[in-house]
mmCIF file of N, CA and C and ligand atoms in Angstrom:
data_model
loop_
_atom_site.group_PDB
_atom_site.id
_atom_site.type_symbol
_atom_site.label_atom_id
_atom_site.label_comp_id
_atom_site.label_asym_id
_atom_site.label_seq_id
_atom_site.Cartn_x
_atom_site.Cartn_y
_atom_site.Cartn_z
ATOM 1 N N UNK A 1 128.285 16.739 94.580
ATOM 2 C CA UNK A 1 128.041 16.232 93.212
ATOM 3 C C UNK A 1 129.290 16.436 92.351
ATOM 4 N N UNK A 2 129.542 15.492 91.395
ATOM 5 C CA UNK A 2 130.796 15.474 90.721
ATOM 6 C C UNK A 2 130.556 16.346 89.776
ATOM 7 N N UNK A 3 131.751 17.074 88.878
ATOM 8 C CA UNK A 3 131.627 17.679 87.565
ATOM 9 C C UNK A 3 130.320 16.956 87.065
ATOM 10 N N UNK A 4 130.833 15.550 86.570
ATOM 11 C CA UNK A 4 130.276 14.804 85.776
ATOM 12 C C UNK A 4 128.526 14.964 85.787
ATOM 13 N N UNK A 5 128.554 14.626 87.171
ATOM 14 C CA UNK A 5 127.607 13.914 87.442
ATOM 15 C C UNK A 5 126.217 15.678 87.236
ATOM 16 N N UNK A 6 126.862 16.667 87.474
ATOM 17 C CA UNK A 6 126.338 18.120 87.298
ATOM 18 C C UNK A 6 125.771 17.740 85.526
ATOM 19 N N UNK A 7 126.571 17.871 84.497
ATOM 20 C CA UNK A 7 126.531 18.350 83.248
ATOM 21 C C UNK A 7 125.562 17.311 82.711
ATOM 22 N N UNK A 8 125.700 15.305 83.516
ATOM 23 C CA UNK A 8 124.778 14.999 83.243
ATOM 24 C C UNK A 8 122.851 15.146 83.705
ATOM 25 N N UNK A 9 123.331 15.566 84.774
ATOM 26 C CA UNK A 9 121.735 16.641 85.150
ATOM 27 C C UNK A 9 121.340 17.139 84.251
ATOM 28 N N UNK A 10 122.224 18.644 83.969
ATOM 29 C CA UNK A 10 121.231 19.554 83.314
ATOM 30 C C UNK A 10 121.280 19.059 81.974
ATOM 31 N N UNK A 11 121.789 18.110 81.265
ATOM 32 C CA UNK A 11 121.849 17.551 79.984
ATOM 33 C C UNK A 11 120.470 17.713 80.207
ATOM 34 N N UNK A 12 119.758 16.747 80.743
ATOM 35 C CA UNK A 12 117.941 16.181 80.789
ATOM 36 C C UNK A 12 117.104 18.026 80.456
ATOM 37 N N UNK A 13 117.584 19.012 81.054
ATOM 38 C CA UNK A 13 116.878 20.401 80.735
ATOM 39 C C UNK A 13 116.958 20.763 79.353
ATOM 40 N N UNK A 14 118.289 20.729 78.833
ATOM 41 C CA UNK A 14 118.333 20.700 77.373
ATOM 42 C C UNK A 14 117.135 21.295 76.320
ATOM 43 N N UNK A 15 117.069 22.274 75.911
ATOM 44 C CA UNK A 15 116.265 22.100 74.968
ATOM 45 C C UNK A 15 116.548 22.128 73.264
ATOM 46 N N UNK A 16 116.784 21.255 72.940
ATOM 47 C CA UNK A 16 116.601 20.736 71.611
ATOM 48 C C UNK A 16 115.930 20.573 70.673
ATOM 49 N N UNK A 17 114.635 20.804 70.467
ATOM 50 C CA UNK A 17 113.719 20.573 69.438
ATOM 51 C C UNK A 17 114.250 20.629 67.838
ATOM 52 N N UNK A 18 115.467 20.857 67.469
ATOM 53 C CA UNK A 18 115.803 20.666 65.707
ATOM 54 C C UNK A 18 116.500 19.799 65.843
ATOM 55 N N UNK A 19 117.597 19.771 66.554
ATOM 56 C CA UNK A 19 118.481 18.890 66.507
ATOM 57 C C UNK A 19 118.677 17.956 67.395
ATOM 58 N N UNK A 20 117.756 17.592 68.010
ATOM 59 C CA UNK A 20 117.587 16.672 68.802
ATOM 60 C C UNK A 20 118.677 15.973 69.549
ATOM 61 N N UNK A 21 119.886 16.917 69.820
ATOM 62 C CA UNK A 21 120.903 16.471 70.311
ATOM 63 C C UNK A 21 121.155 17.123 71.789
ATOM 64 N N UNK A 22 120.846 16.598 72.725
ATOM 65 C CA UNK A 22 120.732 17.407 73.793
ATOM 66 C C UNK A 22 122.222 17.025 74.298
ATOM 67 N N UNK A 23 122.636 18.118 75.006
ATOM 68 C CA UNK A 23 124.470 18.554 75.562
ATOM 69 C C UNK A 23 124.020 19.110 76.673
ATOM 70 N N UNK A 24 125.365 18.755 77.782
ATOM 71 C CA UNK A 24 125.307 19.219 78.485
ATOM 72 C C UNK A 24 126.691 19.650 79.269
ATOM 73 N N UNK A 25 126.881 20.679 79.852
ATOM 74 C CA UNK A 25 128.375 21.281 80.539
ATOM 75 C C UNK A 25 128.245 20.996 81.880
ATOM 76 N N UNK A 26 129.384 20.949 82.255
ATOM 77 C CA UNK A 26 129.624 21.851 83.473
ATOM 78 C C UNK A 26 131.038 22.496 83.845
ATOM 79 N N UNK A 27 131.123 23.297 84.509
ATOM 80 C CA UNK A 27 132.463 23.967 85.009
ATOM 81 C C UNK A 27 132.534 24.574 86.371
ATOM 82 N N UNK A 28 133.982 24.186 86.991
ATOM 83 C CA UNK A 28 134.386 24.497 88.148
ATOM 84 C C UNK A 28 135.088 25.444 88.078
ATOM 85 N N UNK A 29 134.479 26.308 88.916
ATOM 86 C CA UNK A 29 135.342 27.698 89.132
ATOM 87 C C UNK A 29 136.794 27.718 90.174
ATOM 88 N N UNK A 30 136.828 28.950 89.939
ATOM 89 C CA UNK A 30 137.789 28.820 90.646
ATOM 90 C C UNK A 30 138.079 28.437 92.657
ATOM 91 N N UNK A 31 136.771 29.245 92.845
ATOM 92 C CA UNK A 31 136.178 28.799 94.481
ATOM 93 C C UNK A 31 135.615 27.315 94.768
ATOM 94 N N UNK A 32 135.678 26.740 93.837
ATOM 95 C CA UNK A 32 135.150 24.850 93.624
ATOM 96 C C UNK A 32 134.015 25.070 93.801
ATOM 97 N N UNK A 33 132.800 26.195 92.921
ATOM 98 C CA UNK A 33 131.461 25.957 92.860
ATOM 99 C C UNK A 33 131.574 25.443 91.677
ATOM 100 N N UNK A 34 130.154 24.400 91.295
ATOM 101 C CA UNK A 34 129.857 23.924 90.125
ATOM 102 C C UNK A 34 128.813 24.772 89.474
ATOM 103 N N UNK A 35 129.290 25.219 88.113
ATOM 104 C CA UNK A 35 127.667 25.797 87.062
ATOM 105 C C UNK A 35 127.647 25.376 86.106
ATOM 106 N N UNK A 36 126.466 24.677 85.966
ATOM 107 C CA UNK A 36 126.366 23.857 84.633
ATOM 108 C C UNK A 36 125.265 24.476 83.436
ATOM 109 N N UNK A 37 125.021 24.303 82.516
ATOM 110 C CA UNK A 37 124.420 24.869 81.388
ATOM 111 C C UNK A 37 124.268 23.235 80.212
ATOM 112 N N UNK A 38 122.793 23.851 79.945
ATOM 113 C CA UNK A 38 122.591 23.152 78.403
ATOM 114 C C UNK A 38 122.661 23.890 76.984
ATOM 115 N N UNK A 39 122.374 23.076 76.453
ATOM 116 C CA UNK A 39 122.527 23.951 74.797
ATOM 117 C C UNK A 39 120.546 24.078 74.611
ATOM 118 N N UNK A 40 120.271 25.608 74.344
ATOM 119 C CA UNK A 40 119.445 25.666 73.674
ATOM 120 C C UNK A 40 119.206 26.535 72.604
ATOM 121 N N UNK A 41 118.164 25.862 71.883
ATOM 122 C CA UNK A 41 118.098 25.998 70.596
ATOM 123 C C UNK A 41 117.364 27.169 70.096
ATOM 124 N N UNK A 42 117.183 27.656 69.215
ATOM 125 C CA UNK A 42 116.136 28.459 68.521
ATOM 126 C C UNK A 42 115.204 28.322 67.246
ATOM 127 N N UNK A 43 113.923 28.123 66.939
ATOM 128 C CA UNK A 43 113.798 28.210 65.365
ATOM 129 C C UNK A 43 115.088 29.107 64.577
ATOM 130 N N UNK A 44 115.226 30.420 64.810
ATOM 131 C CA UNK A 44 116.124 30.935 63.866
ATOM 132 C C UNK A 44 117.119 30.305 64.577
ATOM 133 N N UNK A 45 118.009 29.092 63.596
ATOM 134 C CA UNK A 45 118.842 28.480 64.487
ATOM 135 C C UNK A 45 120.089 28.904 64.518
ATOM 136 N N UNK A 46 120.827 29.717 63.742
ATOM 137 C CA UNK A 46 122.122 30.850 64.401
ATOM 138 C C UNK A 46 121.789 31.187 65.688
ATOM 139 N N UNK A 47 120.690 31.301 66.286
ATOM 140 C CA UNK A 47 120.711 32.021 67.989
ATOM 141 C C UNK A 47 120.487 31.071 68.952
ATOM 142 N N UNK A 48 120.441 29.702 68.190
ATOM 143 C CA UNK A 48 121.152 28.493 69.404
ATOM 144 C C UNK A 48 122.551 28.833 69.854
ATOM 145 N N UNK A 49 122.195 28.241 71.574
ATOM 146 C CA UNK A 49 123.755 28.401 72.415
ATOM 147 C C UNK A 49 123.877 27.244 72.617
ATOM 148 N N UNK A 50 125.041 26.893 72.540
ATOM 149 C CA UNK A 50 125.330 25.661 73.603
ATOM 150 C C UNK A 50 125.916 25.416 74.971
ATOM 151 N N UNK A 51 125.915 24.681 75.326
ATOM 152 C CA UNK A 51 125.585 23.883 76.365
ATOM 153 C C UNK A 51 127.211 24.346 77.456
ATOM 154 N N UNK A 52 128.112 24.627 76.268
ATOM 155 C CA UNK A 52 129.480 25.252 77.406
ATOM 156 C C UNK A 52 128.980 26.586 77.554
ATOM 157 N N UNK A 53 128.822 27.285 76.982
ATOM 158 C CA UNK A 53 128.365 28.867 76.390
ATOM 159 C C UNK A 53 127.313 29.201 78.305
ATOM 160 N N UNK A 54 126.115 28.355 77.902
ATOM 161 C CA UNK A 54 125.228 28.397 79.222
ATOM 162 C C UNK A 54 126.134 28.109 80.627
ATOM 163 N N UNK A 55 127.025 27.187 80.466
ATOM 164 C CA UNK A 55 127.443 27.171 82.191
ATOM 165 C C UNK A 55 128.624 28.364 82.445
ATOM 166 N N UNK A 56 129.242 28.713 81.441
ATOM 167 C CA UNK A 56 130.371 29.576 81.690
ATOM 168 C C UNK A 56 129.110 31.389 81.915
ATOM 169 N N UNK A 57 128.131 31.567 81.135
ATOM 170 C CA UNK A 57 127.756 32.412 81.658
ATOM 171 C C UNK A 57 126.684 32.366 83.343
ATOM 172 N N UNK A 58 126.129 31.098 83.641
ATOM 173 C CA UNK A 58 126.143 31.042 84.696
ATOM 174 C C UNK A 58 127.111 31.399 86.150
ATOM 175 N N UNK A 59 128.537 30.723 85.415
ATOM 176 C CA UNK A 59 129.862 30.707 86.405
ATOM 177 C C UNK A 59 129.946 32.760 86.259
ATOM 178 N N UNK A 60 129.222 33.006 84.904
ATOM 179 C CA UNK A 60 129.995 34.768 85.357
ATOM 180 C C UNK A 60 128.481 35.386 85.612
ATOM 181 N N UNK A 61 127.684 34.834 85.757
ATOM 182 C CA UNK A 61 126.624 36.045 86.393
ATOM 183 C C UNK A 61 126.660 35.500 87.828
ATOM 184 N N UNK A 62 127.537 34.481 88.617
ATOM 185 C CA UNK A 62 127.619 34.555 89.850
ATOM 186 C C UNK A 62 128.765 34.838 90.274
ATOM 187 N N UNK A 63 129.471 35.747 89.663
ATOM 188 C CA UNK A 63 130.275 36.515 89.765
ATOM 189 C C UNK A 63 131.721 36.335 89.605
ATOM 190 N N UNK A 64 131.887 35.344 89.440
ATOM 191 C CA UNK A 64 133.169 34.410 88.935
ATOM 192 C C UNK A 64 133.872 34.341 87.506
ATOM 193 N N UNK A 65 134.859 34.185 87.629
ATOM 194 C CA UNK A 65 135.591 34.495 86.120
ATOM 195 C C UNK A 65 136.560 33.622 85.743
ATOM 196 N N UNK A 66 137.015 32.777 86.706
ATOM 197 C CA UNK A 66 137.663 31.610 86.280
ATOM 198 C C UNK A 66 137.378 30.204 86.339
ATOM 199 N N UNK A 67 137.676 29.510 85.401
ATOM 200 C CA UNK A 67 137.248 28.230 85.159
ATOM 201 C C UNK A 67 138.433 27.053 85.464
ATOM 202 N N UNK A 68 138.189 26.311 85.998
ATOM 203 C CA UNK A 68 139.347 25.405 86.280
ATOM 204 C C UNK A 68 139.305 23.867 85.614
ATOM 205 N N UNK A 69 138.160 23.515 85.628
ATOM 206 C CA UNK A 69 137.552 21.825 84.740
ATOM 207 C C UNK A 69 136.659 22.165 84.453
ATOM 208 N N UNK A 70 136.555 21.591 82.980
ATOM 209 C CA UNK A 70 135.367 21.767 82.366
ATOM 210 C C UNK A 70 134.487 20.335 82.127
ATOM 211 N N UNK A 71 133.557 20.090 82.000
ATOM 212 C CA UNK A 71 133.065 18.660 81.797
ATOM 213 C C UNK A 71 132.008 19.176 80.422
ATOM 214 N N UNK A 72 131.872 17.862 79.494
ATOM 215 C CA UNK A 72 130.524 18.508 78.599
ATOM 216 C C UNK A 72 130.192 17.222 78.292
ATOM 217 N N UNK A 73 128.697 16.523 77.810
ATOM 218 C CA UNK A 73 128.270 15.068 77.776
ATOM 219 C C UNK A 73 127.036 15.296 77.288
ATOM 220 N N UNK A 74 127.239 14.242 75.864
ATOM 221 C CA UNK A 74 125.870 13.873 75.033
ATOM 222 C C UNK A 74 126.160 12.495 74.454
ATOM 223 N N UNK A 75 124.538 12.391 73.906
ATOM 224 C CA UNK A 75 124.006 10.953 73.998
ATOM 225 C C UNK A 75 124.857 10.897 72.174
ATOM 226 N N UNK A 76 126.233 10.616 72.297
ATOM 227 C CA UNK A 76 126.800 10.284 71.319
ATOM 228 C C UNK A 76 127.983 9.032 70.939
ATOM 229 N N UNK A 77 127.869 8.645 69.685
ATOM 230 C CA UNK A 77 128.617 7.222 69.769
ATOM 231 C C UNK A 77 130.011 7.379 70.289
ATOM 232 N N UNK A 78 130.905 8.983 70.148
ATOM 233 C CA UNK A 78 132.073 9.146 70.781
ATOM 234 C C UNK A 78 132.002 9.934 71.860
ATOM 235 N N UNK A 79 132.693 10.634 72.231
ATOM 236 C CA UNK A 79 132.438 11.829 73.317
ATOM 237 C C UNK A 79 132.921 13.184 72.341
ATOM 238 N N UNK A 80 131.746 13.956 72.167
ATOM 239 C CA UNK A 80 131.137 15.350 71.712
ATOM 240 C C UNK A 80 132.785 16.198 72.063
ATOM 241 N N UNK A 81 133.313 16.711 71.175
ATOM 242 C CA UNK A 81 134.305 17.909 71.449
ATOM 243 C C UNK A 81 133.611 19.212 71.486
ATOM 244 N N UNK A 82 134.032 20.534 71.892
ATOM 245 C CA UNK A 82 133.623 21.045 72.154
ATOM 246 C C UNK A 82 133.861 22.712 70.487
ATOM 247 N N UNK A 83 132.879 22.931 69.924
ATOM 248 C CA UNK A 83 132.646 23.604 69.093
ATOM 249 C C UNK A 83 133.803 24.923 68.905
ATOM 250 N N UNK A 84 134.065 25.083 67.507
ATOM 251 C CA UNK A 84 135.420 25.977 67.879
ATOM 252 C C UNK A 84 134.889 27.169 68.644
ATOM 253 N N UNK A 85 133.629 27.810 68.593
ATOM 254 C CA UNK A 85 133.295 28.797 69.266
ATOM 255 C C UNK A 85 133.196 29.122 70.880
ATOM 256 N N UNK A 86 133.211 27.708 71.235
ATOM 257 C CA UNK A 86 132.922 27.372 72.553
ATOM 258 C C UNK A 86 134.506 27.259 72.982
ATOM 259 N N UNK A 87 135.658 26.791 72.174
ATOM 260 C CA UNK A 87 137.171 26.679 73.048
ATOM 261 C C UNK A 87 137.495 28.203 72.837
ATOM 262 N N UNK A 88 137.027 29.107 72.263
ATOM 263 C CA UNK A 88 137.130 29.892 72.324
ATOM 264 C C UNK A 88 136.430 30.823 73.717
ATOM 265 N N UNK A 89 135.594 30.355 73.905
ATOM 266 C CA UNK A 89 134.521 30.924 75.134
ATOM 267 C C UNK A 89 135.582 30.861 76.508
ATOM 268 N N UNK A 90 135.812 29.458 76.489
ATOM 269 C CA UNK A 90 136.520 28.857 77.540
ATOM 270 C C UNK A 90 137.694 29.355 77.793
ATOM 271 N N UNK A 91 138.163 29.509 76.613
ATOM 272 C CA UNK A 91 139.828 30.384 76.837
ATOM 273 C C UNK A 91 139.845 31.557 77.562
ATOM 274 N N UNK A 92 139.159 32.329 77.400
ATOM 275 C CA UNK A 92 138.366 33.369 77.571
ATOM 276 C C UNK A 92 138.451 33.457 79.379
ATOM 277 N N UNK A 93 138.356 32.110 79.713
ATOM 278 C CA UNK A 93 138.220 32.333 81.443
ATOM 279 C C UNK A 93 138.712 31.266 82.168
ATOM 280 N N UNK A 94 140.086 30.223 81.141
ATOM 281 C CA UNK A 94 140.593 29.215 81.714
ATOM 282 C C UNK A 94 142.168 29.426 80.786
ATOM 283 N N UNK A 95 142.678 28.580 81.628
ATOM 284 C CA UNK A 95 144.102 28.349 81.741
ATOM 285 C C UNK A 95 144.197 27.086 80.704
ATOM 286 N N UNK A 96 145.527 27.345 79.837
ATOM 287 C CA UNK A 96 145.909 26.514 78.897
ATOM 288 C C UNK A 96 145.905 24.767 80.252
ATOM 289 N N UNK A 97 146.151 24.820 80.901
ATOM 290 C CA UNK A 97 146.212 23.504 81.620
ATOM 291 C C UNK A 97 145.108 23.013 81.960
ATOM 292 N N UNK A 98 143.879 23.824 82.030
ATOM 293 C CA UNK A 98 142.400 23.234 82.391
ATOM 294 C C UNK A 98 141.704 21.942 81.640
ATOM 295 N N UNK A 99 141.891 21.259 82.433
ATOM 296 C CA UNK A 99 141.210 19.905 81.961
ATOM 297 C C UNK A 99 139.604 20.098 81.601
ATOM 298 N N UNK A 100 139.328 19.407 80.314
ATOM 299 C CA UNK A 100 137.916 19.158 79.921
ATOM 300 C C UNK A 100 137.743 17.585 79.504
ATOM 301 N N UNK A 101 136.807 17.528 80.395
ATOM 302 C CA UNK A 101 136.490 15.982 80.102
ATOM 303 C C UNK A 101 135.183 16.133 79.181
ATOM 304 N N UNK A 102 135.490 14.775 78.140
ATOM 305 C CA UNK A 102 134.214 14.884 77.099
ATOM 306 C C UNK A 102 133.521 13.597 77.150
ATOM 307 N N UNK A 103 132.383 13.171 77.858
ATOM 308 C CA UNK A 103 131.800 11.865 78.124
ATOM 309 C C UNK A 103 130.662 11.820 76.777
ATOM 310 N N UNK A 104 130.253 10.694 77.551
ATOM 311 C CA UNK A 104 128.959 9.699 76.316
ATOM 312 C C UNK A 104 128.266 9.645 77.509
ATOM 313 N N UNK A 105 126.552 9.691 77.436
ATOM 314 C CA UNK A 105 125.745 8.977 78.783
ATOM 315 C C UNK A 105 126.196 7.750 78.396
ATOM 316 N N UNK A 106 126.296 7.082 77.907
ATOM 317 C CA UNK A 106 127.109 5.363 77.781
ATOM 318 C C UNK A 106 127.913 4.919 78.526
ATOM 319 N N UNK A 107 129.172 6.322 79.128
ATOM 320 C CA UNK A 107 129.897 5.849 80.134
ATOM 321 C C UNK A 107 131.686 6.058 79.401
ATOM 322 N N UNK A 108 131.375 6.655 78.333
ATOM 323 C CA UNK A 108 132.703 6.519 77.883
ATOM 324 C C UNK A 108 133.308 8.269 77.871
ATOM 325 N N UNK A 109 134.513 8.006 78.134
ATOM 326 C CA UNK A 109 134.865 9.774 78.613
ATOM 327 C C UNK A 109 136.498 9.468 77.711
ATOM 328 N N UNK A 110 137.173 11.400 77.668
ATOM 329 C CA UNK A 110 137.949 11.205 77.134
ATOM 330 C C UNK A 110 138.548 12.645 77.886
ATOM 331 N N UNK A 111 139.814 12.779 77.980
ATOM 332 C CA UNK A 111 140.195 14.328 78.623
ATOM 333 C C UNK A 111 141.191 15.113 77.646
ATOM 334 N N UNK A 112 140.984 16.267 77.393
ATOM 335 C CA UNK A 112 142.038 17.239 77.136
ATOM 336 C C UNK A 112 142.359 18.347 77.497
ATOM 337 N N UNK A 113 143.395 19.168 77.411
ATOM 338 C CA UNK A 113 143.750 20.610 77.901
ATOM 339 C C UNK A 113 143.222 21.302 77.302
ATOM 340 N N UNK A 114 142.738 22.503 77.378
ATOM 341 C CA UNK A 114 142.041 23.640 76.662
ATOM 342 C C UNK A 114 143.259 24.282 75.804
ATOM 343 N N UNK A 115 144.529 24.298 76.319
ATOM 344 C CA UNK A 115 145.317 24.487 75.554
ATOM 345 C C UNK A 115 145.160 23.308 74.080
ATOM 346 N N UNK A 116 145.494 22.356 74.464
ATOM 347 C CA UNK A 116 145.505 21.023 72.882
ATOM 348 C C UNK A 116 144.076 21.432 72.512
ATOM 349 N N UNK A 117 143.055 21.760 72.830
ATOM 350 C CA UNK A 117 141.657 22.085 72.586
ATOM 351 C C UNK A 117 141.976 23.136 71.481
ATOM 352 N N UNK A 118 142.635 24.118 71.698
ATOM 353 C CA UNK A 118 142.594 25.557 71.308
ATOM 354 C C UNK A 118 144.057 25.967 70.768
ATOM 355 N N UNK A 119 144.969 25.310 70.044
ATOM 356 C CA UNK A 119 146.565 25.805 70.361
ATOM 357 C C UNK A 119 146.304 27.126 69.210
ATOM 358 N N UNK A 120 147.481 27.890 69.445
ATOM 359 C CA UNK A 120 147.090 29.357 68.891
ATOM 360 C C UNK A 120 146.215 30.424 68.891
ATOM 361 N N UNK A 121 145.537 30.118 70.083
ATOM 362 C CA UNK A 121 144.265 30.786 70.715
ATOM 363 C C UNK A 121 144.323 32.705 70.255
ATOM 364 N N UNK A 122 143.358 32.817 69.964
ATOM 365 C CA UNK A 122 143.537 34.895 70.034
ATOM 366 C C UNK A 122 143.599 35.280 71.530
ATOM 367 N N UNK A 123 144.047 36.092 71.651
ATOM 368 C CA UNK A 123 144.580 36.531 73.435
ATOM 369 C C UNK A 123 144.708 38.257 73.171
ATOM 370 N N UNK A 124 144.500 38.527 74.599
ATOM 371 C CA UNK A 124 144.927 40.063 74.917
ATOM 372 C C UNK A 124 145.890 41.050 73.834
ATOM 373 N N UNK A 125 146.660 39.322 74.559
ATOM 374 C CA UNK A 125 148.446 39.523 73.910
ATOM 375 C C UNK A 125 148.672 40.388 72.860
ATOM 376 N N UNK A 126 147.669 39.458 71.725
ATOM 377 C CA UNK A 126 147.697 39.918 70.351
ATOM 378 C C UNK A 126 147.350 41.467 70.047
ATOM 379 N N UNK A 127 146.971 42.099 70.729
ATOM 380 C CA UNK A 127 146.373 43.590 70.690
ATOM 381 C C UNK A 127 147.328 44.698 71.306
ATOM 382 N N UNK A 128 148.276 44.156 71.954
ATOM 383 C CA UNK A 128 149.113 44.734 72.518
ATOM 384 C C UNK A 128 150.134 44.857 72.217
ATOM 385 N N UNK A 129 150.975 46.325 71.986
ATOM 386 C CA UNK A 129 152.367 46.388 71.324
ATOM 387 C C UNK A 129 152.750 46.840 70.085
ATOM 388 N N UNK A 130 151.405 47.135 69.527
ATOM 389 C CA UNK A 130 151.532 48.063 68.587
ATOM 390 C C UNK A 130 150.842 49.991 68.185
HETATM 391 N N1 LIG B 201 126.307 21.576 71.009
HETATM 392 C C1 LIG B 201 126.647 21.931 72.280
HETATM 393 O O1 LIG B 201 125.818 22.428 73.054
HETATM 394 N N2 LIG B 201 127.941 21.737 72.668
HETATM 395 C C2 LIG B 201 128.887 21.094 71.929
HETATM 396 O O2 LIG B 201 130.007 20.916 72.392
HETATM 397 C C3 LIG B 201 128.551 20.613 70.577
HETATM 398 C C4 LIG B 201 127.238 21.058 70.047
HETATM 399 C C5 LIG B 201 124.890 21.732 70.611
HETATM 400 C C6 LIG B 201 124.579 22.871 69.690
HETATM 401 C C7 LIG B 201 123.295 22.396 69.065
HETATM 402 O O3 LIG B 201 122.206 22.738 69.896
HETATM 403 C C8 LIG B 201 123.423 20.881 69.038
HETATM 404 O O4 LIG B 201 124.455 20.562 69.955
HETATM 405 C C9 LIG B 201 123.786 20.314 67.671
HETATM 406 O O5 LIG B 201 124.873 20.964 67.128
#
């Protein structure tokens, strides 16, 4: 099964009930397994996750820590970028060169680096050296 074709699966699990916007991820690790995740929601809606958030902790409760492509896809007129909290997630366990593709179920996709996603990212780095 392709990235793609993963994130549009679990899109359909999705649970959405406020915002009726169902998302869906996926990401390839570093061993070329696929884990994909949806966004779900909460009445208290600060404790909605989304939909990158769910596959990257899938990819680390099976024990994995790096991410290599990311895919994410909702039923939107452009293709959905991914929330500043979420390029933040991703940084977290991917390489400035990791491709993320951002589709439409419509069929329309778009790609960027997690680096152009994220430039000036917070890092280790920053904690170190003083
Ligand atoms: N959402 C995601 O899951 N991923 C994104 O990249 C954008 C937004 C979710 C969060 C919320 O459940 C809904 O979409 C509307 O913001």
């Amino acid at each position: 099964m392709s990235l793609l074709d993963a994130a549009r699966a679990v899109r359909e699990n999705a649970y959405a009930p406020y915002s009726h916007f169902k998302v869906g991820a996926a990401v390839r690790s570093a061993s070329g397994e696929i884990y994909s995740g949806c966004n779900v929601e909460n009445v208290a809606y600060p404790e909605g996750t989304c939909a990158e958030a769910g596959a990257i902790a899938a990819m680390v409760a099976a024990g994995e820590s790096e991410l290599v492509e990311v895919c994410v896809i909702a039923d939107a007129a452009t293709p959905v970028t991914p929330c500043g909290g979420c390029r933040q997630k991703m940084a977290e366990f991917g390489r400035g060169n990791v491709p993320i593709t951002m589709a439409t179920v419509d069929g329309a996709s778009t790609e960027i680096t997690l680096a152009d996603l994220l430039p000036g990212a917070f890092t280790a780095a920053h904690m170190e050296g003083k």
